CSV table of C-alpha atoms in Angstrom, one decimal:
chain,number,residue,atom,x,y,z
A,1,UNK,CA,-6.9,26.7,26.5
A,2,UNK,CA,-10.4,28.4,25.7
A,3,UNK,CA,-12.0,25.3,26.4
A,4,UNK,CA,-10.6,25.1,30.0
A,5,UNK,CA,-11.2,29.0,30.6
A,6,UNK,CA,-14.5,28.3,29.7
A,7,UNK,CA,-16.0,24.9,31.6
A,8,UNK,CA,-18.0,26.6,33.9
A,9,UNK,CA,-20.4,28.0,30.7
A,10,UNK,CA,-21.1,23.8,29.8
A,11,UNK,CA,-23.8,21.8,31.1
A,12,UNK,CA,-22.2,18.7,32.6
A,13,UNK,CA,-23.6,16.2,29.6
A,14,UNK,CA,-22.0,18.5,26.6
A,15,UNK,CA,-18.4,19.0,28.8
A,16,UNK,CA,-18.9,15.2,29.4
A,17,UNK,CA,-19.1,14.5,26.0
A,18,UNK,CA,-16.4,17.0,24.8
A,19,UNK,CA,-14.1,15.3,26.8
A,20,UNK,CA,-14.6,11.8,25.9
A,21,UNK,CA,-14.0,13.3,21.9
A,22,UNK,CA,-10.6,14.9,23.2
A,23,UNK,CA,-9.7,11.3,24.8
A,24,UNK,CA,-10.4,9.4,21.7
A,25,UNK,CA,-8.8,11.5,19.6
A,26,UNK,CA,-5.8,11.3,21.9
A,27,UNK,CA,-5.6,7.4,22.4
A,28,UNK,CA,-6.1,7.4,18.3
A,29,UNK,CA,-2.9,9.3,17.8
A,30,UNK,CA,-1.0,7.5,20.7
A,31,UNK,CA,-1.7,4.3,19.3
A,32,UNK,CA,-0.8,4.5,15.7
A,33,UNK,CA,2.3,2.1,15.5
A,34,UNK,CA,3.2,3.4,11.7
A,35,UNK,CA,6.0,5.2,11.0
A,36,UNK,CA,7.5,7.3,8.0
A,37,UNK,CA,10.0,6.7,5.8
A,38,UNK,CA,13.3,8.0,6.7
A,39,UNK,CA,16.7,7.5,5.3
A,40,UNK,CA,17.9,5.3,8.5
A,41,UNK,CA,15.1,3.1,8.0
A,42,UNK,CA,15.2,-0.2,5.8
A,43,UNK,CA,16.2,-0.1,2.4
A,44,UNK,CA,13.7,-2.1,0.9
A,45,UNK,CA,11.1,0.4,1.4
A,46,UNK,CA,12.5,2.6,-1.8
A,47,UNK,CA,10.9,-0.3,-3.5
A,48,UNK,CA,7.3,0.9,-3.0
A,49,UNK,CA,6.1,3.4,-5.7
A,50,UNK,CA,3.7,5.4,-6.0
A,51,UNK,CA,1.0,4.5,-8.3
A,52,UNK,CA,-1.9,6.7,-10.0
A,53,UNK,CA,-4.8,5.2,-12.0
A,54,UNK,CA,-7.1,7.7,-14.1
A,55,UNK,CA,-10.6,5.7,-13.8
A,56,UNK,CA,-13.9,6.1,-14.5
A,57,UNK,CA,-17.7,4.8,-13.6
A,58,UNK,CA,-21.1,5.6,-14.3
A,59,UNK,CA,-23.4,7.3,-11.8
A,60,UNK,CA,-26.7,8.8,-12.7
A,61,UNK,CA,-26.3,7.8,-16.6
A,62,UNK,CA,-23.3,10.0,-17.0
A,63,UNK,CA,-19.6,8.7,-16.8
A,64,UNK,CA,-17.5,10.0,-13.9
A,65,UNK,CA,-13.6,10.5,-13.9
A,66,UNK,CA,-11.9,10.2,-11.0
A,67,UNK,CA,-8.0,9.6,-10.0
A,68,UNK,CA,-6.9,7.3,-7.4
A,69,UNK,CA,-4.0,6.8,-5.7
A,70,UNK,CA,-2.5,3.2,-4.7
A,71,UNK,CA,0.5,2.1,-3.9
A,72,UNK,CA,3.4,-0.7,-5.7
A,73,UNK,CA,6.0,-2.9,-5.2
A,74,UNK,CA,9.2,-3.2,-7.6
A,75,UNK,CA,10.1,-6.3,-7.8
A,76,UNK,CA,13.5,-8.0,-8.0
A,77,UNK,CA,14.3,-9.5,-11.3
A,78,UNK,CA,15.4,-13.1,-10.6
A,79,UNK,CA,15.7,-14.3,-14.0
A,80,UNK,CA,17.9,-11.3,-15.3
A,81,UNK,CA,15.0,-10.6,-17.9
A,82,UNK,CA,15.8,-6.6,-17.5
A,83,UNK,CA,11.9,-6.4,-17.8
A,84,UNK,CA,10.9,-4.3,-14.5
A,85,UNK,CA,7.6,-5.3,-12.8
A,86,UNK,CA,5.6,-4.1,-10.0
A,87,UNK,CA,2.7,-5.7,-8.2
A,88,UNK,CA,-0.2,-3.9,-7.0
A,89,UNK,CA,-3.4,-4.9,-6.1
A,90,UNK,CA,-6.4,-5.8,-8.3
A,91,UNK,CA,-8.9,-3.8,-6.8
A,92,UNK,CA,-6.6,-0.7,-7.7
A,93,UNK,CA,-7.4,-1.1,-11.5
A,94,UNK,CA,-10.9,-2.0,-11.2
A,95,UNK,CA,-12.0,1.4,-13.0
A,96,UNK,CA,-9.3,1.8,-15.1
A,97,UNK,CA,-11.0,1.4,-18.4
A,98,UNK,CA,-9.8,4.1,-20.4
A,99,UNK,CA,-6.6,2.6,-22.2
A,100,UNK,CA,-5.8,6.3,-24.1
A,101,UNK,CA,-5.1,7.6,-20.2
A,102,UNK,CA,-1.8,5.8,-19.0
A,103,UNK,CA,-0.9,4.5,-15.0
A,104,UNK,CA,1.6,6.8,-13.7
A,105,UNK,CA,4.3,5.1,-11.3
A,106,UNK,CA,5.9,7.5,-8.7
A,107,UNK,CA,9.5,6.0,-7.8
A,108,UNK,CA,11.9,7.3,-4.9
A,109,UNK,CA,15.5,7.1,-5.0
A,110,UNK,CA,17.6,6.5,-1.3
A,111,UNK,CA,19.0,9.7,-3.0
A,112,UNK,CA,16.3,11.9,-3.0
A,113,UNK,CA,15.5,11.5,-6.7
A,114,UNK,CA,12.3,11.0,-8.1
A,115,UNK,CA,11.6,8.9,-10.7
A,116,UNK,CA,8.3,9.0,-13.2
A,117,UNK,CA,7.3,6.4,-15.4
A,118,UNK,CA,4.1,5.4,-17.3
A,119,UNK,CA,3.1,1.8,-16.7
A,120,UNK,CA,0.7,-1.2,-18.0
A,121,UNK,CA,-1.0,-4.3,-16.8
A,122,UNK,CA,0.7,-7.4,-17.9
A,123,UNK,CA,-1.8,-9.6,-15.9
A,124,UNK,CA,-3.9,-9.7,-12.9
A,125,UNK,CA,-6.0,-12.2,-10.3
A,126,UNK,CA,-9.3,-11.2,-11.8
A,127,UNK,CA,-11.3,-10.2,-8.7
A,128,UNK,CA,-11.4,-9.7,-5.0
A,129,UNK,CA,-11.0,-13.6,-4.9
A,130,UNK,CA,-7.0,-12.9,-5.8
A,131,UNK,CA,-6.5,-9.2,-5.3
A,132,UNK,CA,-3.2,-8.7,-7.4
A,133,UNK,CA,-2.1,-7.2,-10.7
A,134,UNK,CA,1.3,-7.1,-12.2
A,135,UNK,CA,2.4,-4.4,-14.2
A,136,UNK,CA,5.4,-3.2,-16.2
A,137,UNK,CA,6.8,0.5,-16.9
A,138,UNK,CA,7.2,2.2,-20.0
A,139,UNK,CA,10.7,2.7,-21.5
A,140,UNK,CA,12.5,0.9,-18.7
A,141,UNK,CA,14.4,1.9,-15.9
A,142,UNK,CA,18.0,4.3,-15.5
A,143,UNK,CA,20.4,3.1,-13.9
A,144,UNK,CA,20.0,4.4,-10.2
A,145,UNK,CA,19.9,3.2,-7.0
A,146,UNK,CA,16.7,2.0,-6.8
A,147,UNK,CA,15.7,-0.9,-4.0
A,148,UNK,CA,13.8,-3.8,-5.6
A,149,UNK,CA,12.1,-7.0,-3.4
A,150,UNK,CA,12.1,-10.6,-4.2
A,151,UNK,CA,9.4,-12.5,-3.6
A,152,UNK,CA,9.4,-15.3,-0.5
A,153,UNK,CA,10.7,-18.5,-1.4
A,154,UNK,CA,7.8,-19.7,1.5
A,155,UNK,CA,4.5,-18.3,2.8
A,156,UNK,CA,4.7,-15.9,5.6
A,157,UNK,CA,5.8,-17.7,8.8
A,158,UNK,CA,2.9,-17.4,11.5
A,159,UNK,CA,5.5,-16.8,14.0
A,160,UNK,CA,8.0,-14.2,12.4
A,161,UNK,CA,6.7,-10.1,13.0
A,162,UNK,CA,5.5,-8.6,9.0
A,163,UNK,CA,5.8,-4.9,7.8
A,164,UNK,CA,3.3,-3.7,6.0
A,165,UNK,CA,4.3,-0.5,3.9
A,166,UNK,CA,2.7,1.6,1.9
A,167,UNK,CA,1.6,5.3,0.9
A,168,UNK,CA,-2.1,5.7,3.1
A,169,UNK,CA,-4.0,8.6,2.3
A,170,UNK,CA,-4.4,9.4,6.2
A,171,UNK,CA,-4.7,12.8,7.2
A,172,UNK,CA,-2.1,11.7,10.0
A,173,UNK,CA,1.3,10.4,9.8
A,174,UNK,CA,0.2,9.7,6.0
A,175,UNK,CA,-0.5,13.0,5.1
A,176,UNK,CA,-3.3,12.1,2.4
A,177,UNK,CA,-0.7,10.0,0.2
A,178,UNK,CA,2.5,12.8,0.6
A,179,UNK,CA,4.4,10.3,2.6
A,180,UNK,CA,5.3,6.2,2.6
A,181,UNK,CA,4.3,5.2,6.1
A,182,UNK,CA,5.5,1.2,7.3
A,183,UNK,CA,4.0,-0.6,10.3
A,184,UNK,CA,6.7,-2.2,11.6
A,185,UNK,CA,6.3,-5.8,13.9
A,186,UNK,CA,2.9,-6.9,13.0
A,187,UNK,CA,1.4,-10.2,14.0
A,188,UNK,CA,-0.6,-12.5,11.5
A,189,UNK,CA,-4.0,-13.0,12.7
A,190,UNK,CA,-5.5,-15.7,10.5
A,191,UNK,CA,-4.1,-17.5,7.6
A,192,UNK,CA,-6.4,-18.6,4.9
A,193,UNK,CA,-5.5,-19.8,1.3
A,194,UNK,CA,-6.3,-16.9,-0.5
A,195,UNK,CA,-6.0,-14.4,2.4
A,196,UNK,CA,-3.7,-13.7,5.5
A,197,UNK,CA,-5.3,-11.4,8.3
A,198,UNK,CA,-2.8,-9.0,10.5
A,199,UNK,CA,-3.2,-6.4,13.7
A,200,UNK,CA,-1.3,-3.9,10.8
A,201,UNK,CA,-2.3,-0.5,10.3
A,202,UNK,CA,-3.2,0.5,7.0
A,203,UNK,CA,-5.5,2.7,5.3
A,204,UNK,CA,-6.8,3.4,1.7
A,205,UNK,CA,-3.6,4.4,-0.9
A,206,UNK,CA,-1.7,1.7,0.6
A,207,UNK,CA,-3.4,-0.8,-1.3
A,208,UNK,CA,-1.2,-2.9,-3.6
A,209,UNK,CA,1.7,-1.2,-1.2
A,210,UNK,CA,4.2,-4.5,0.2
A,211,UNK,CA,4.0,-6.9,3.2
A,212,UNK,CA,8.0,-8.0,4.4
A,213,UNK,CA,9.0,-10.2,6.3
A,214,UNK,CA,12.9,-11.1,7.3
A,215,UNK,CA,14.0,-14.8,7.0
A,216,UNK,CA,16.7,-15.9,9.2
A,217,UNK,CA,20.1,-14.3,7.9
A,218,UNK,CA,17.7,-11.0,7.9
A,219,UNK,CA,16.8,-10.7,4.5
A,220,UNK,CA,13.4,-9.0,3.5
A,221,UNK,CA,11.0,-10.6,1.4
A,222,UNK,CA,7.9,-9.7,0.2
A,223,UNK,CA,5.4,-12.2,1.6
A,224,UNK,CA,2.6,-10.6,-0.2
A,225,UNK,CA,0.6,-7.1,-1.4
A,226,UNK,CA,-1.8,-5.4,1.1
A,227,UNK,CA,-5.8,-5.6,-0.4
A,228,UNK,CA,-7.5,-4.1,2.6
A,229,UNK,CA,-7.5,-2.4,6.0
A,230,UNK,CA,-9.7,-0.6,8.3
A,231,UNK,CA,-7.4,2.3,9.4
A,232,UNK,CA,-7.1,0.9,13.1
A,233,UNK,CA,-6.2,-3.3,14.0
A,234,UNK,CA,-6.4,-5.0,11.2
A,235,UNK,CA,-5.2,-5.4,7.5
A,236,UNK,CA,-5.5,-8.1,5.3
A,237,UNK,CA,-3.0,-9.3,2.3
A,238,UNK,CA,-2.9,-11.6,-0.3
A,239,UNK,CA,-0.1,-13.8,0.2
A,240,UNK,CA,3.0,-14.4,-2.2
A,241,UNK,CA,1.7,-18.3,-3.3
A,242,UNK,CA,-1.2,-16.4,-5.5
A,243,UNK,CA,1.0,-14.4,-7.5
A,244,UNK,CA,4.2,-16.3,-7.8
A,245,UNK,CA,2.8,-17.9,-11.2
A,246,UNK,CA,2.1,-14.9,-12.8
A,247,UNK,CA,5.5,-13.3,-12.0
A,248,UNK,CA,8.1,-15.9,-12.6
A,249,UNK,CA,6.4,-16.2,-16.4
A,250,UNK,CA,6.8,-12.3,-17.2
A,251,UNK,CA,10.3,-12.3,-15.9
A,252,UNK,CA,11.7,-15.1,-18.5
């Protein structure tokens, strides 16, 4: 209101100018297709966690600690191993050198309980080149009602929309990491070997979060875990053929 009561104070180029800012941060707002979590929406997305890693990097000679904030999948344990496992993203753990400070996993319930566990890598793709890690939680897991995702029997159809899903550290509908947001009925872009492009929305924290996608009877699967995104049109993931390996071995 004080900047309408006011107009007649600005010269024409800085009231120009204002008003473009106050457009753009309009249309950003409008055009955020996420949502948040909420206990009508899907099921499966009590299956992303949380995840903190305690790293550390040199800068100036001196070592600097730092804590970031990722996101999870749990996975669904189709050997009936017991083991629980969660897939994340590689880049996620790049800094995590110090051994003696442990990954903390962040778990929801669909009943409002919250779950903490300590965690460790089991294995990971190495480098940007295959952007996963699969880890495993300390002591196991109670016996609550806690959502898990399989992984897709296919790669993600071209055709069929993907969520991606994931806890961004947005200062909008993400709410700097307090809340799981999901982008509902994304297209895939560009499908590559190693890498599957999408118009999602994503942001940093929701790295390693999961990409779903519903097969014909409606079930979700995860197609594969988010590795990048630049907060407006696009996302990028590393699809579910990189990882399948890895994860079938550590459930037997």
């Amino acid at each position: 209101m004080k900047i309408v009561r006011h107009l007649h104070l600005i010269s024409p180029s800085v009231l120009a100018l204002i008003l473009a800012l106050l457009a753009t941060g309009t249309a950003s707002a409008d055009t955020d297709t996420r949502k948040v979590r909420a206990p009508d929406g899907p099921a499966w997305l009590y299956a992303i966690a949380k995840l903190e890693i305690p790293g550390s990097r040199y800068a100036d000679g001196r070592r600097q600690h730092h804590l970031e904030t990722c996101s999870a999948t749990l996975l669904a344990d189709s050997t009936g191993g017991g083991r629980p496992l969660l897939l994340t993203a590689w880049h996620c753990l790049e800094f995590y050198n110090d051994l003696s400070r442990p990954l903390r996993v962040s778990i929801a319930t669909s009943r409002g309980e919250a779950l903490q566990r300590e965690a460790y890598r089991l294995a990971d793709g190495g480098g940007m080149h295959a952007d996963w890690a699969l880890l495993t939680l300390q002591g196991g897991l109670p016996d609550l009602p806690l959502a898990r995702l399989a992984l897709a029997p296919n790669p993600a159809d071209l055709k069929i929309p993907v969520t991606m899903a994931g806890y961004s550290r947005d200062t909008g509908l993400g709410r700097r990491g307090a809340e799981l947001t999901y982008d509902p009925g994304c297209r895939i872009t560009q499908r590559q070997k190693h890498h599957t492009a999408t118009d999602c929305r994503a942001h940093k924290g929701a790295s390693g979060g999961a990409v779903v996608q519903l097969d014909a009877a409606g079930r979700s699967y995860l197609a594969g875990v988010i590795s990048e995104g630049d907060g407006a049109g696009y996302s990028g993931f590393v699809p579910v053929t990189r990882f399948r390996a890895a994860v079938t071995a550590h459930q037997r």
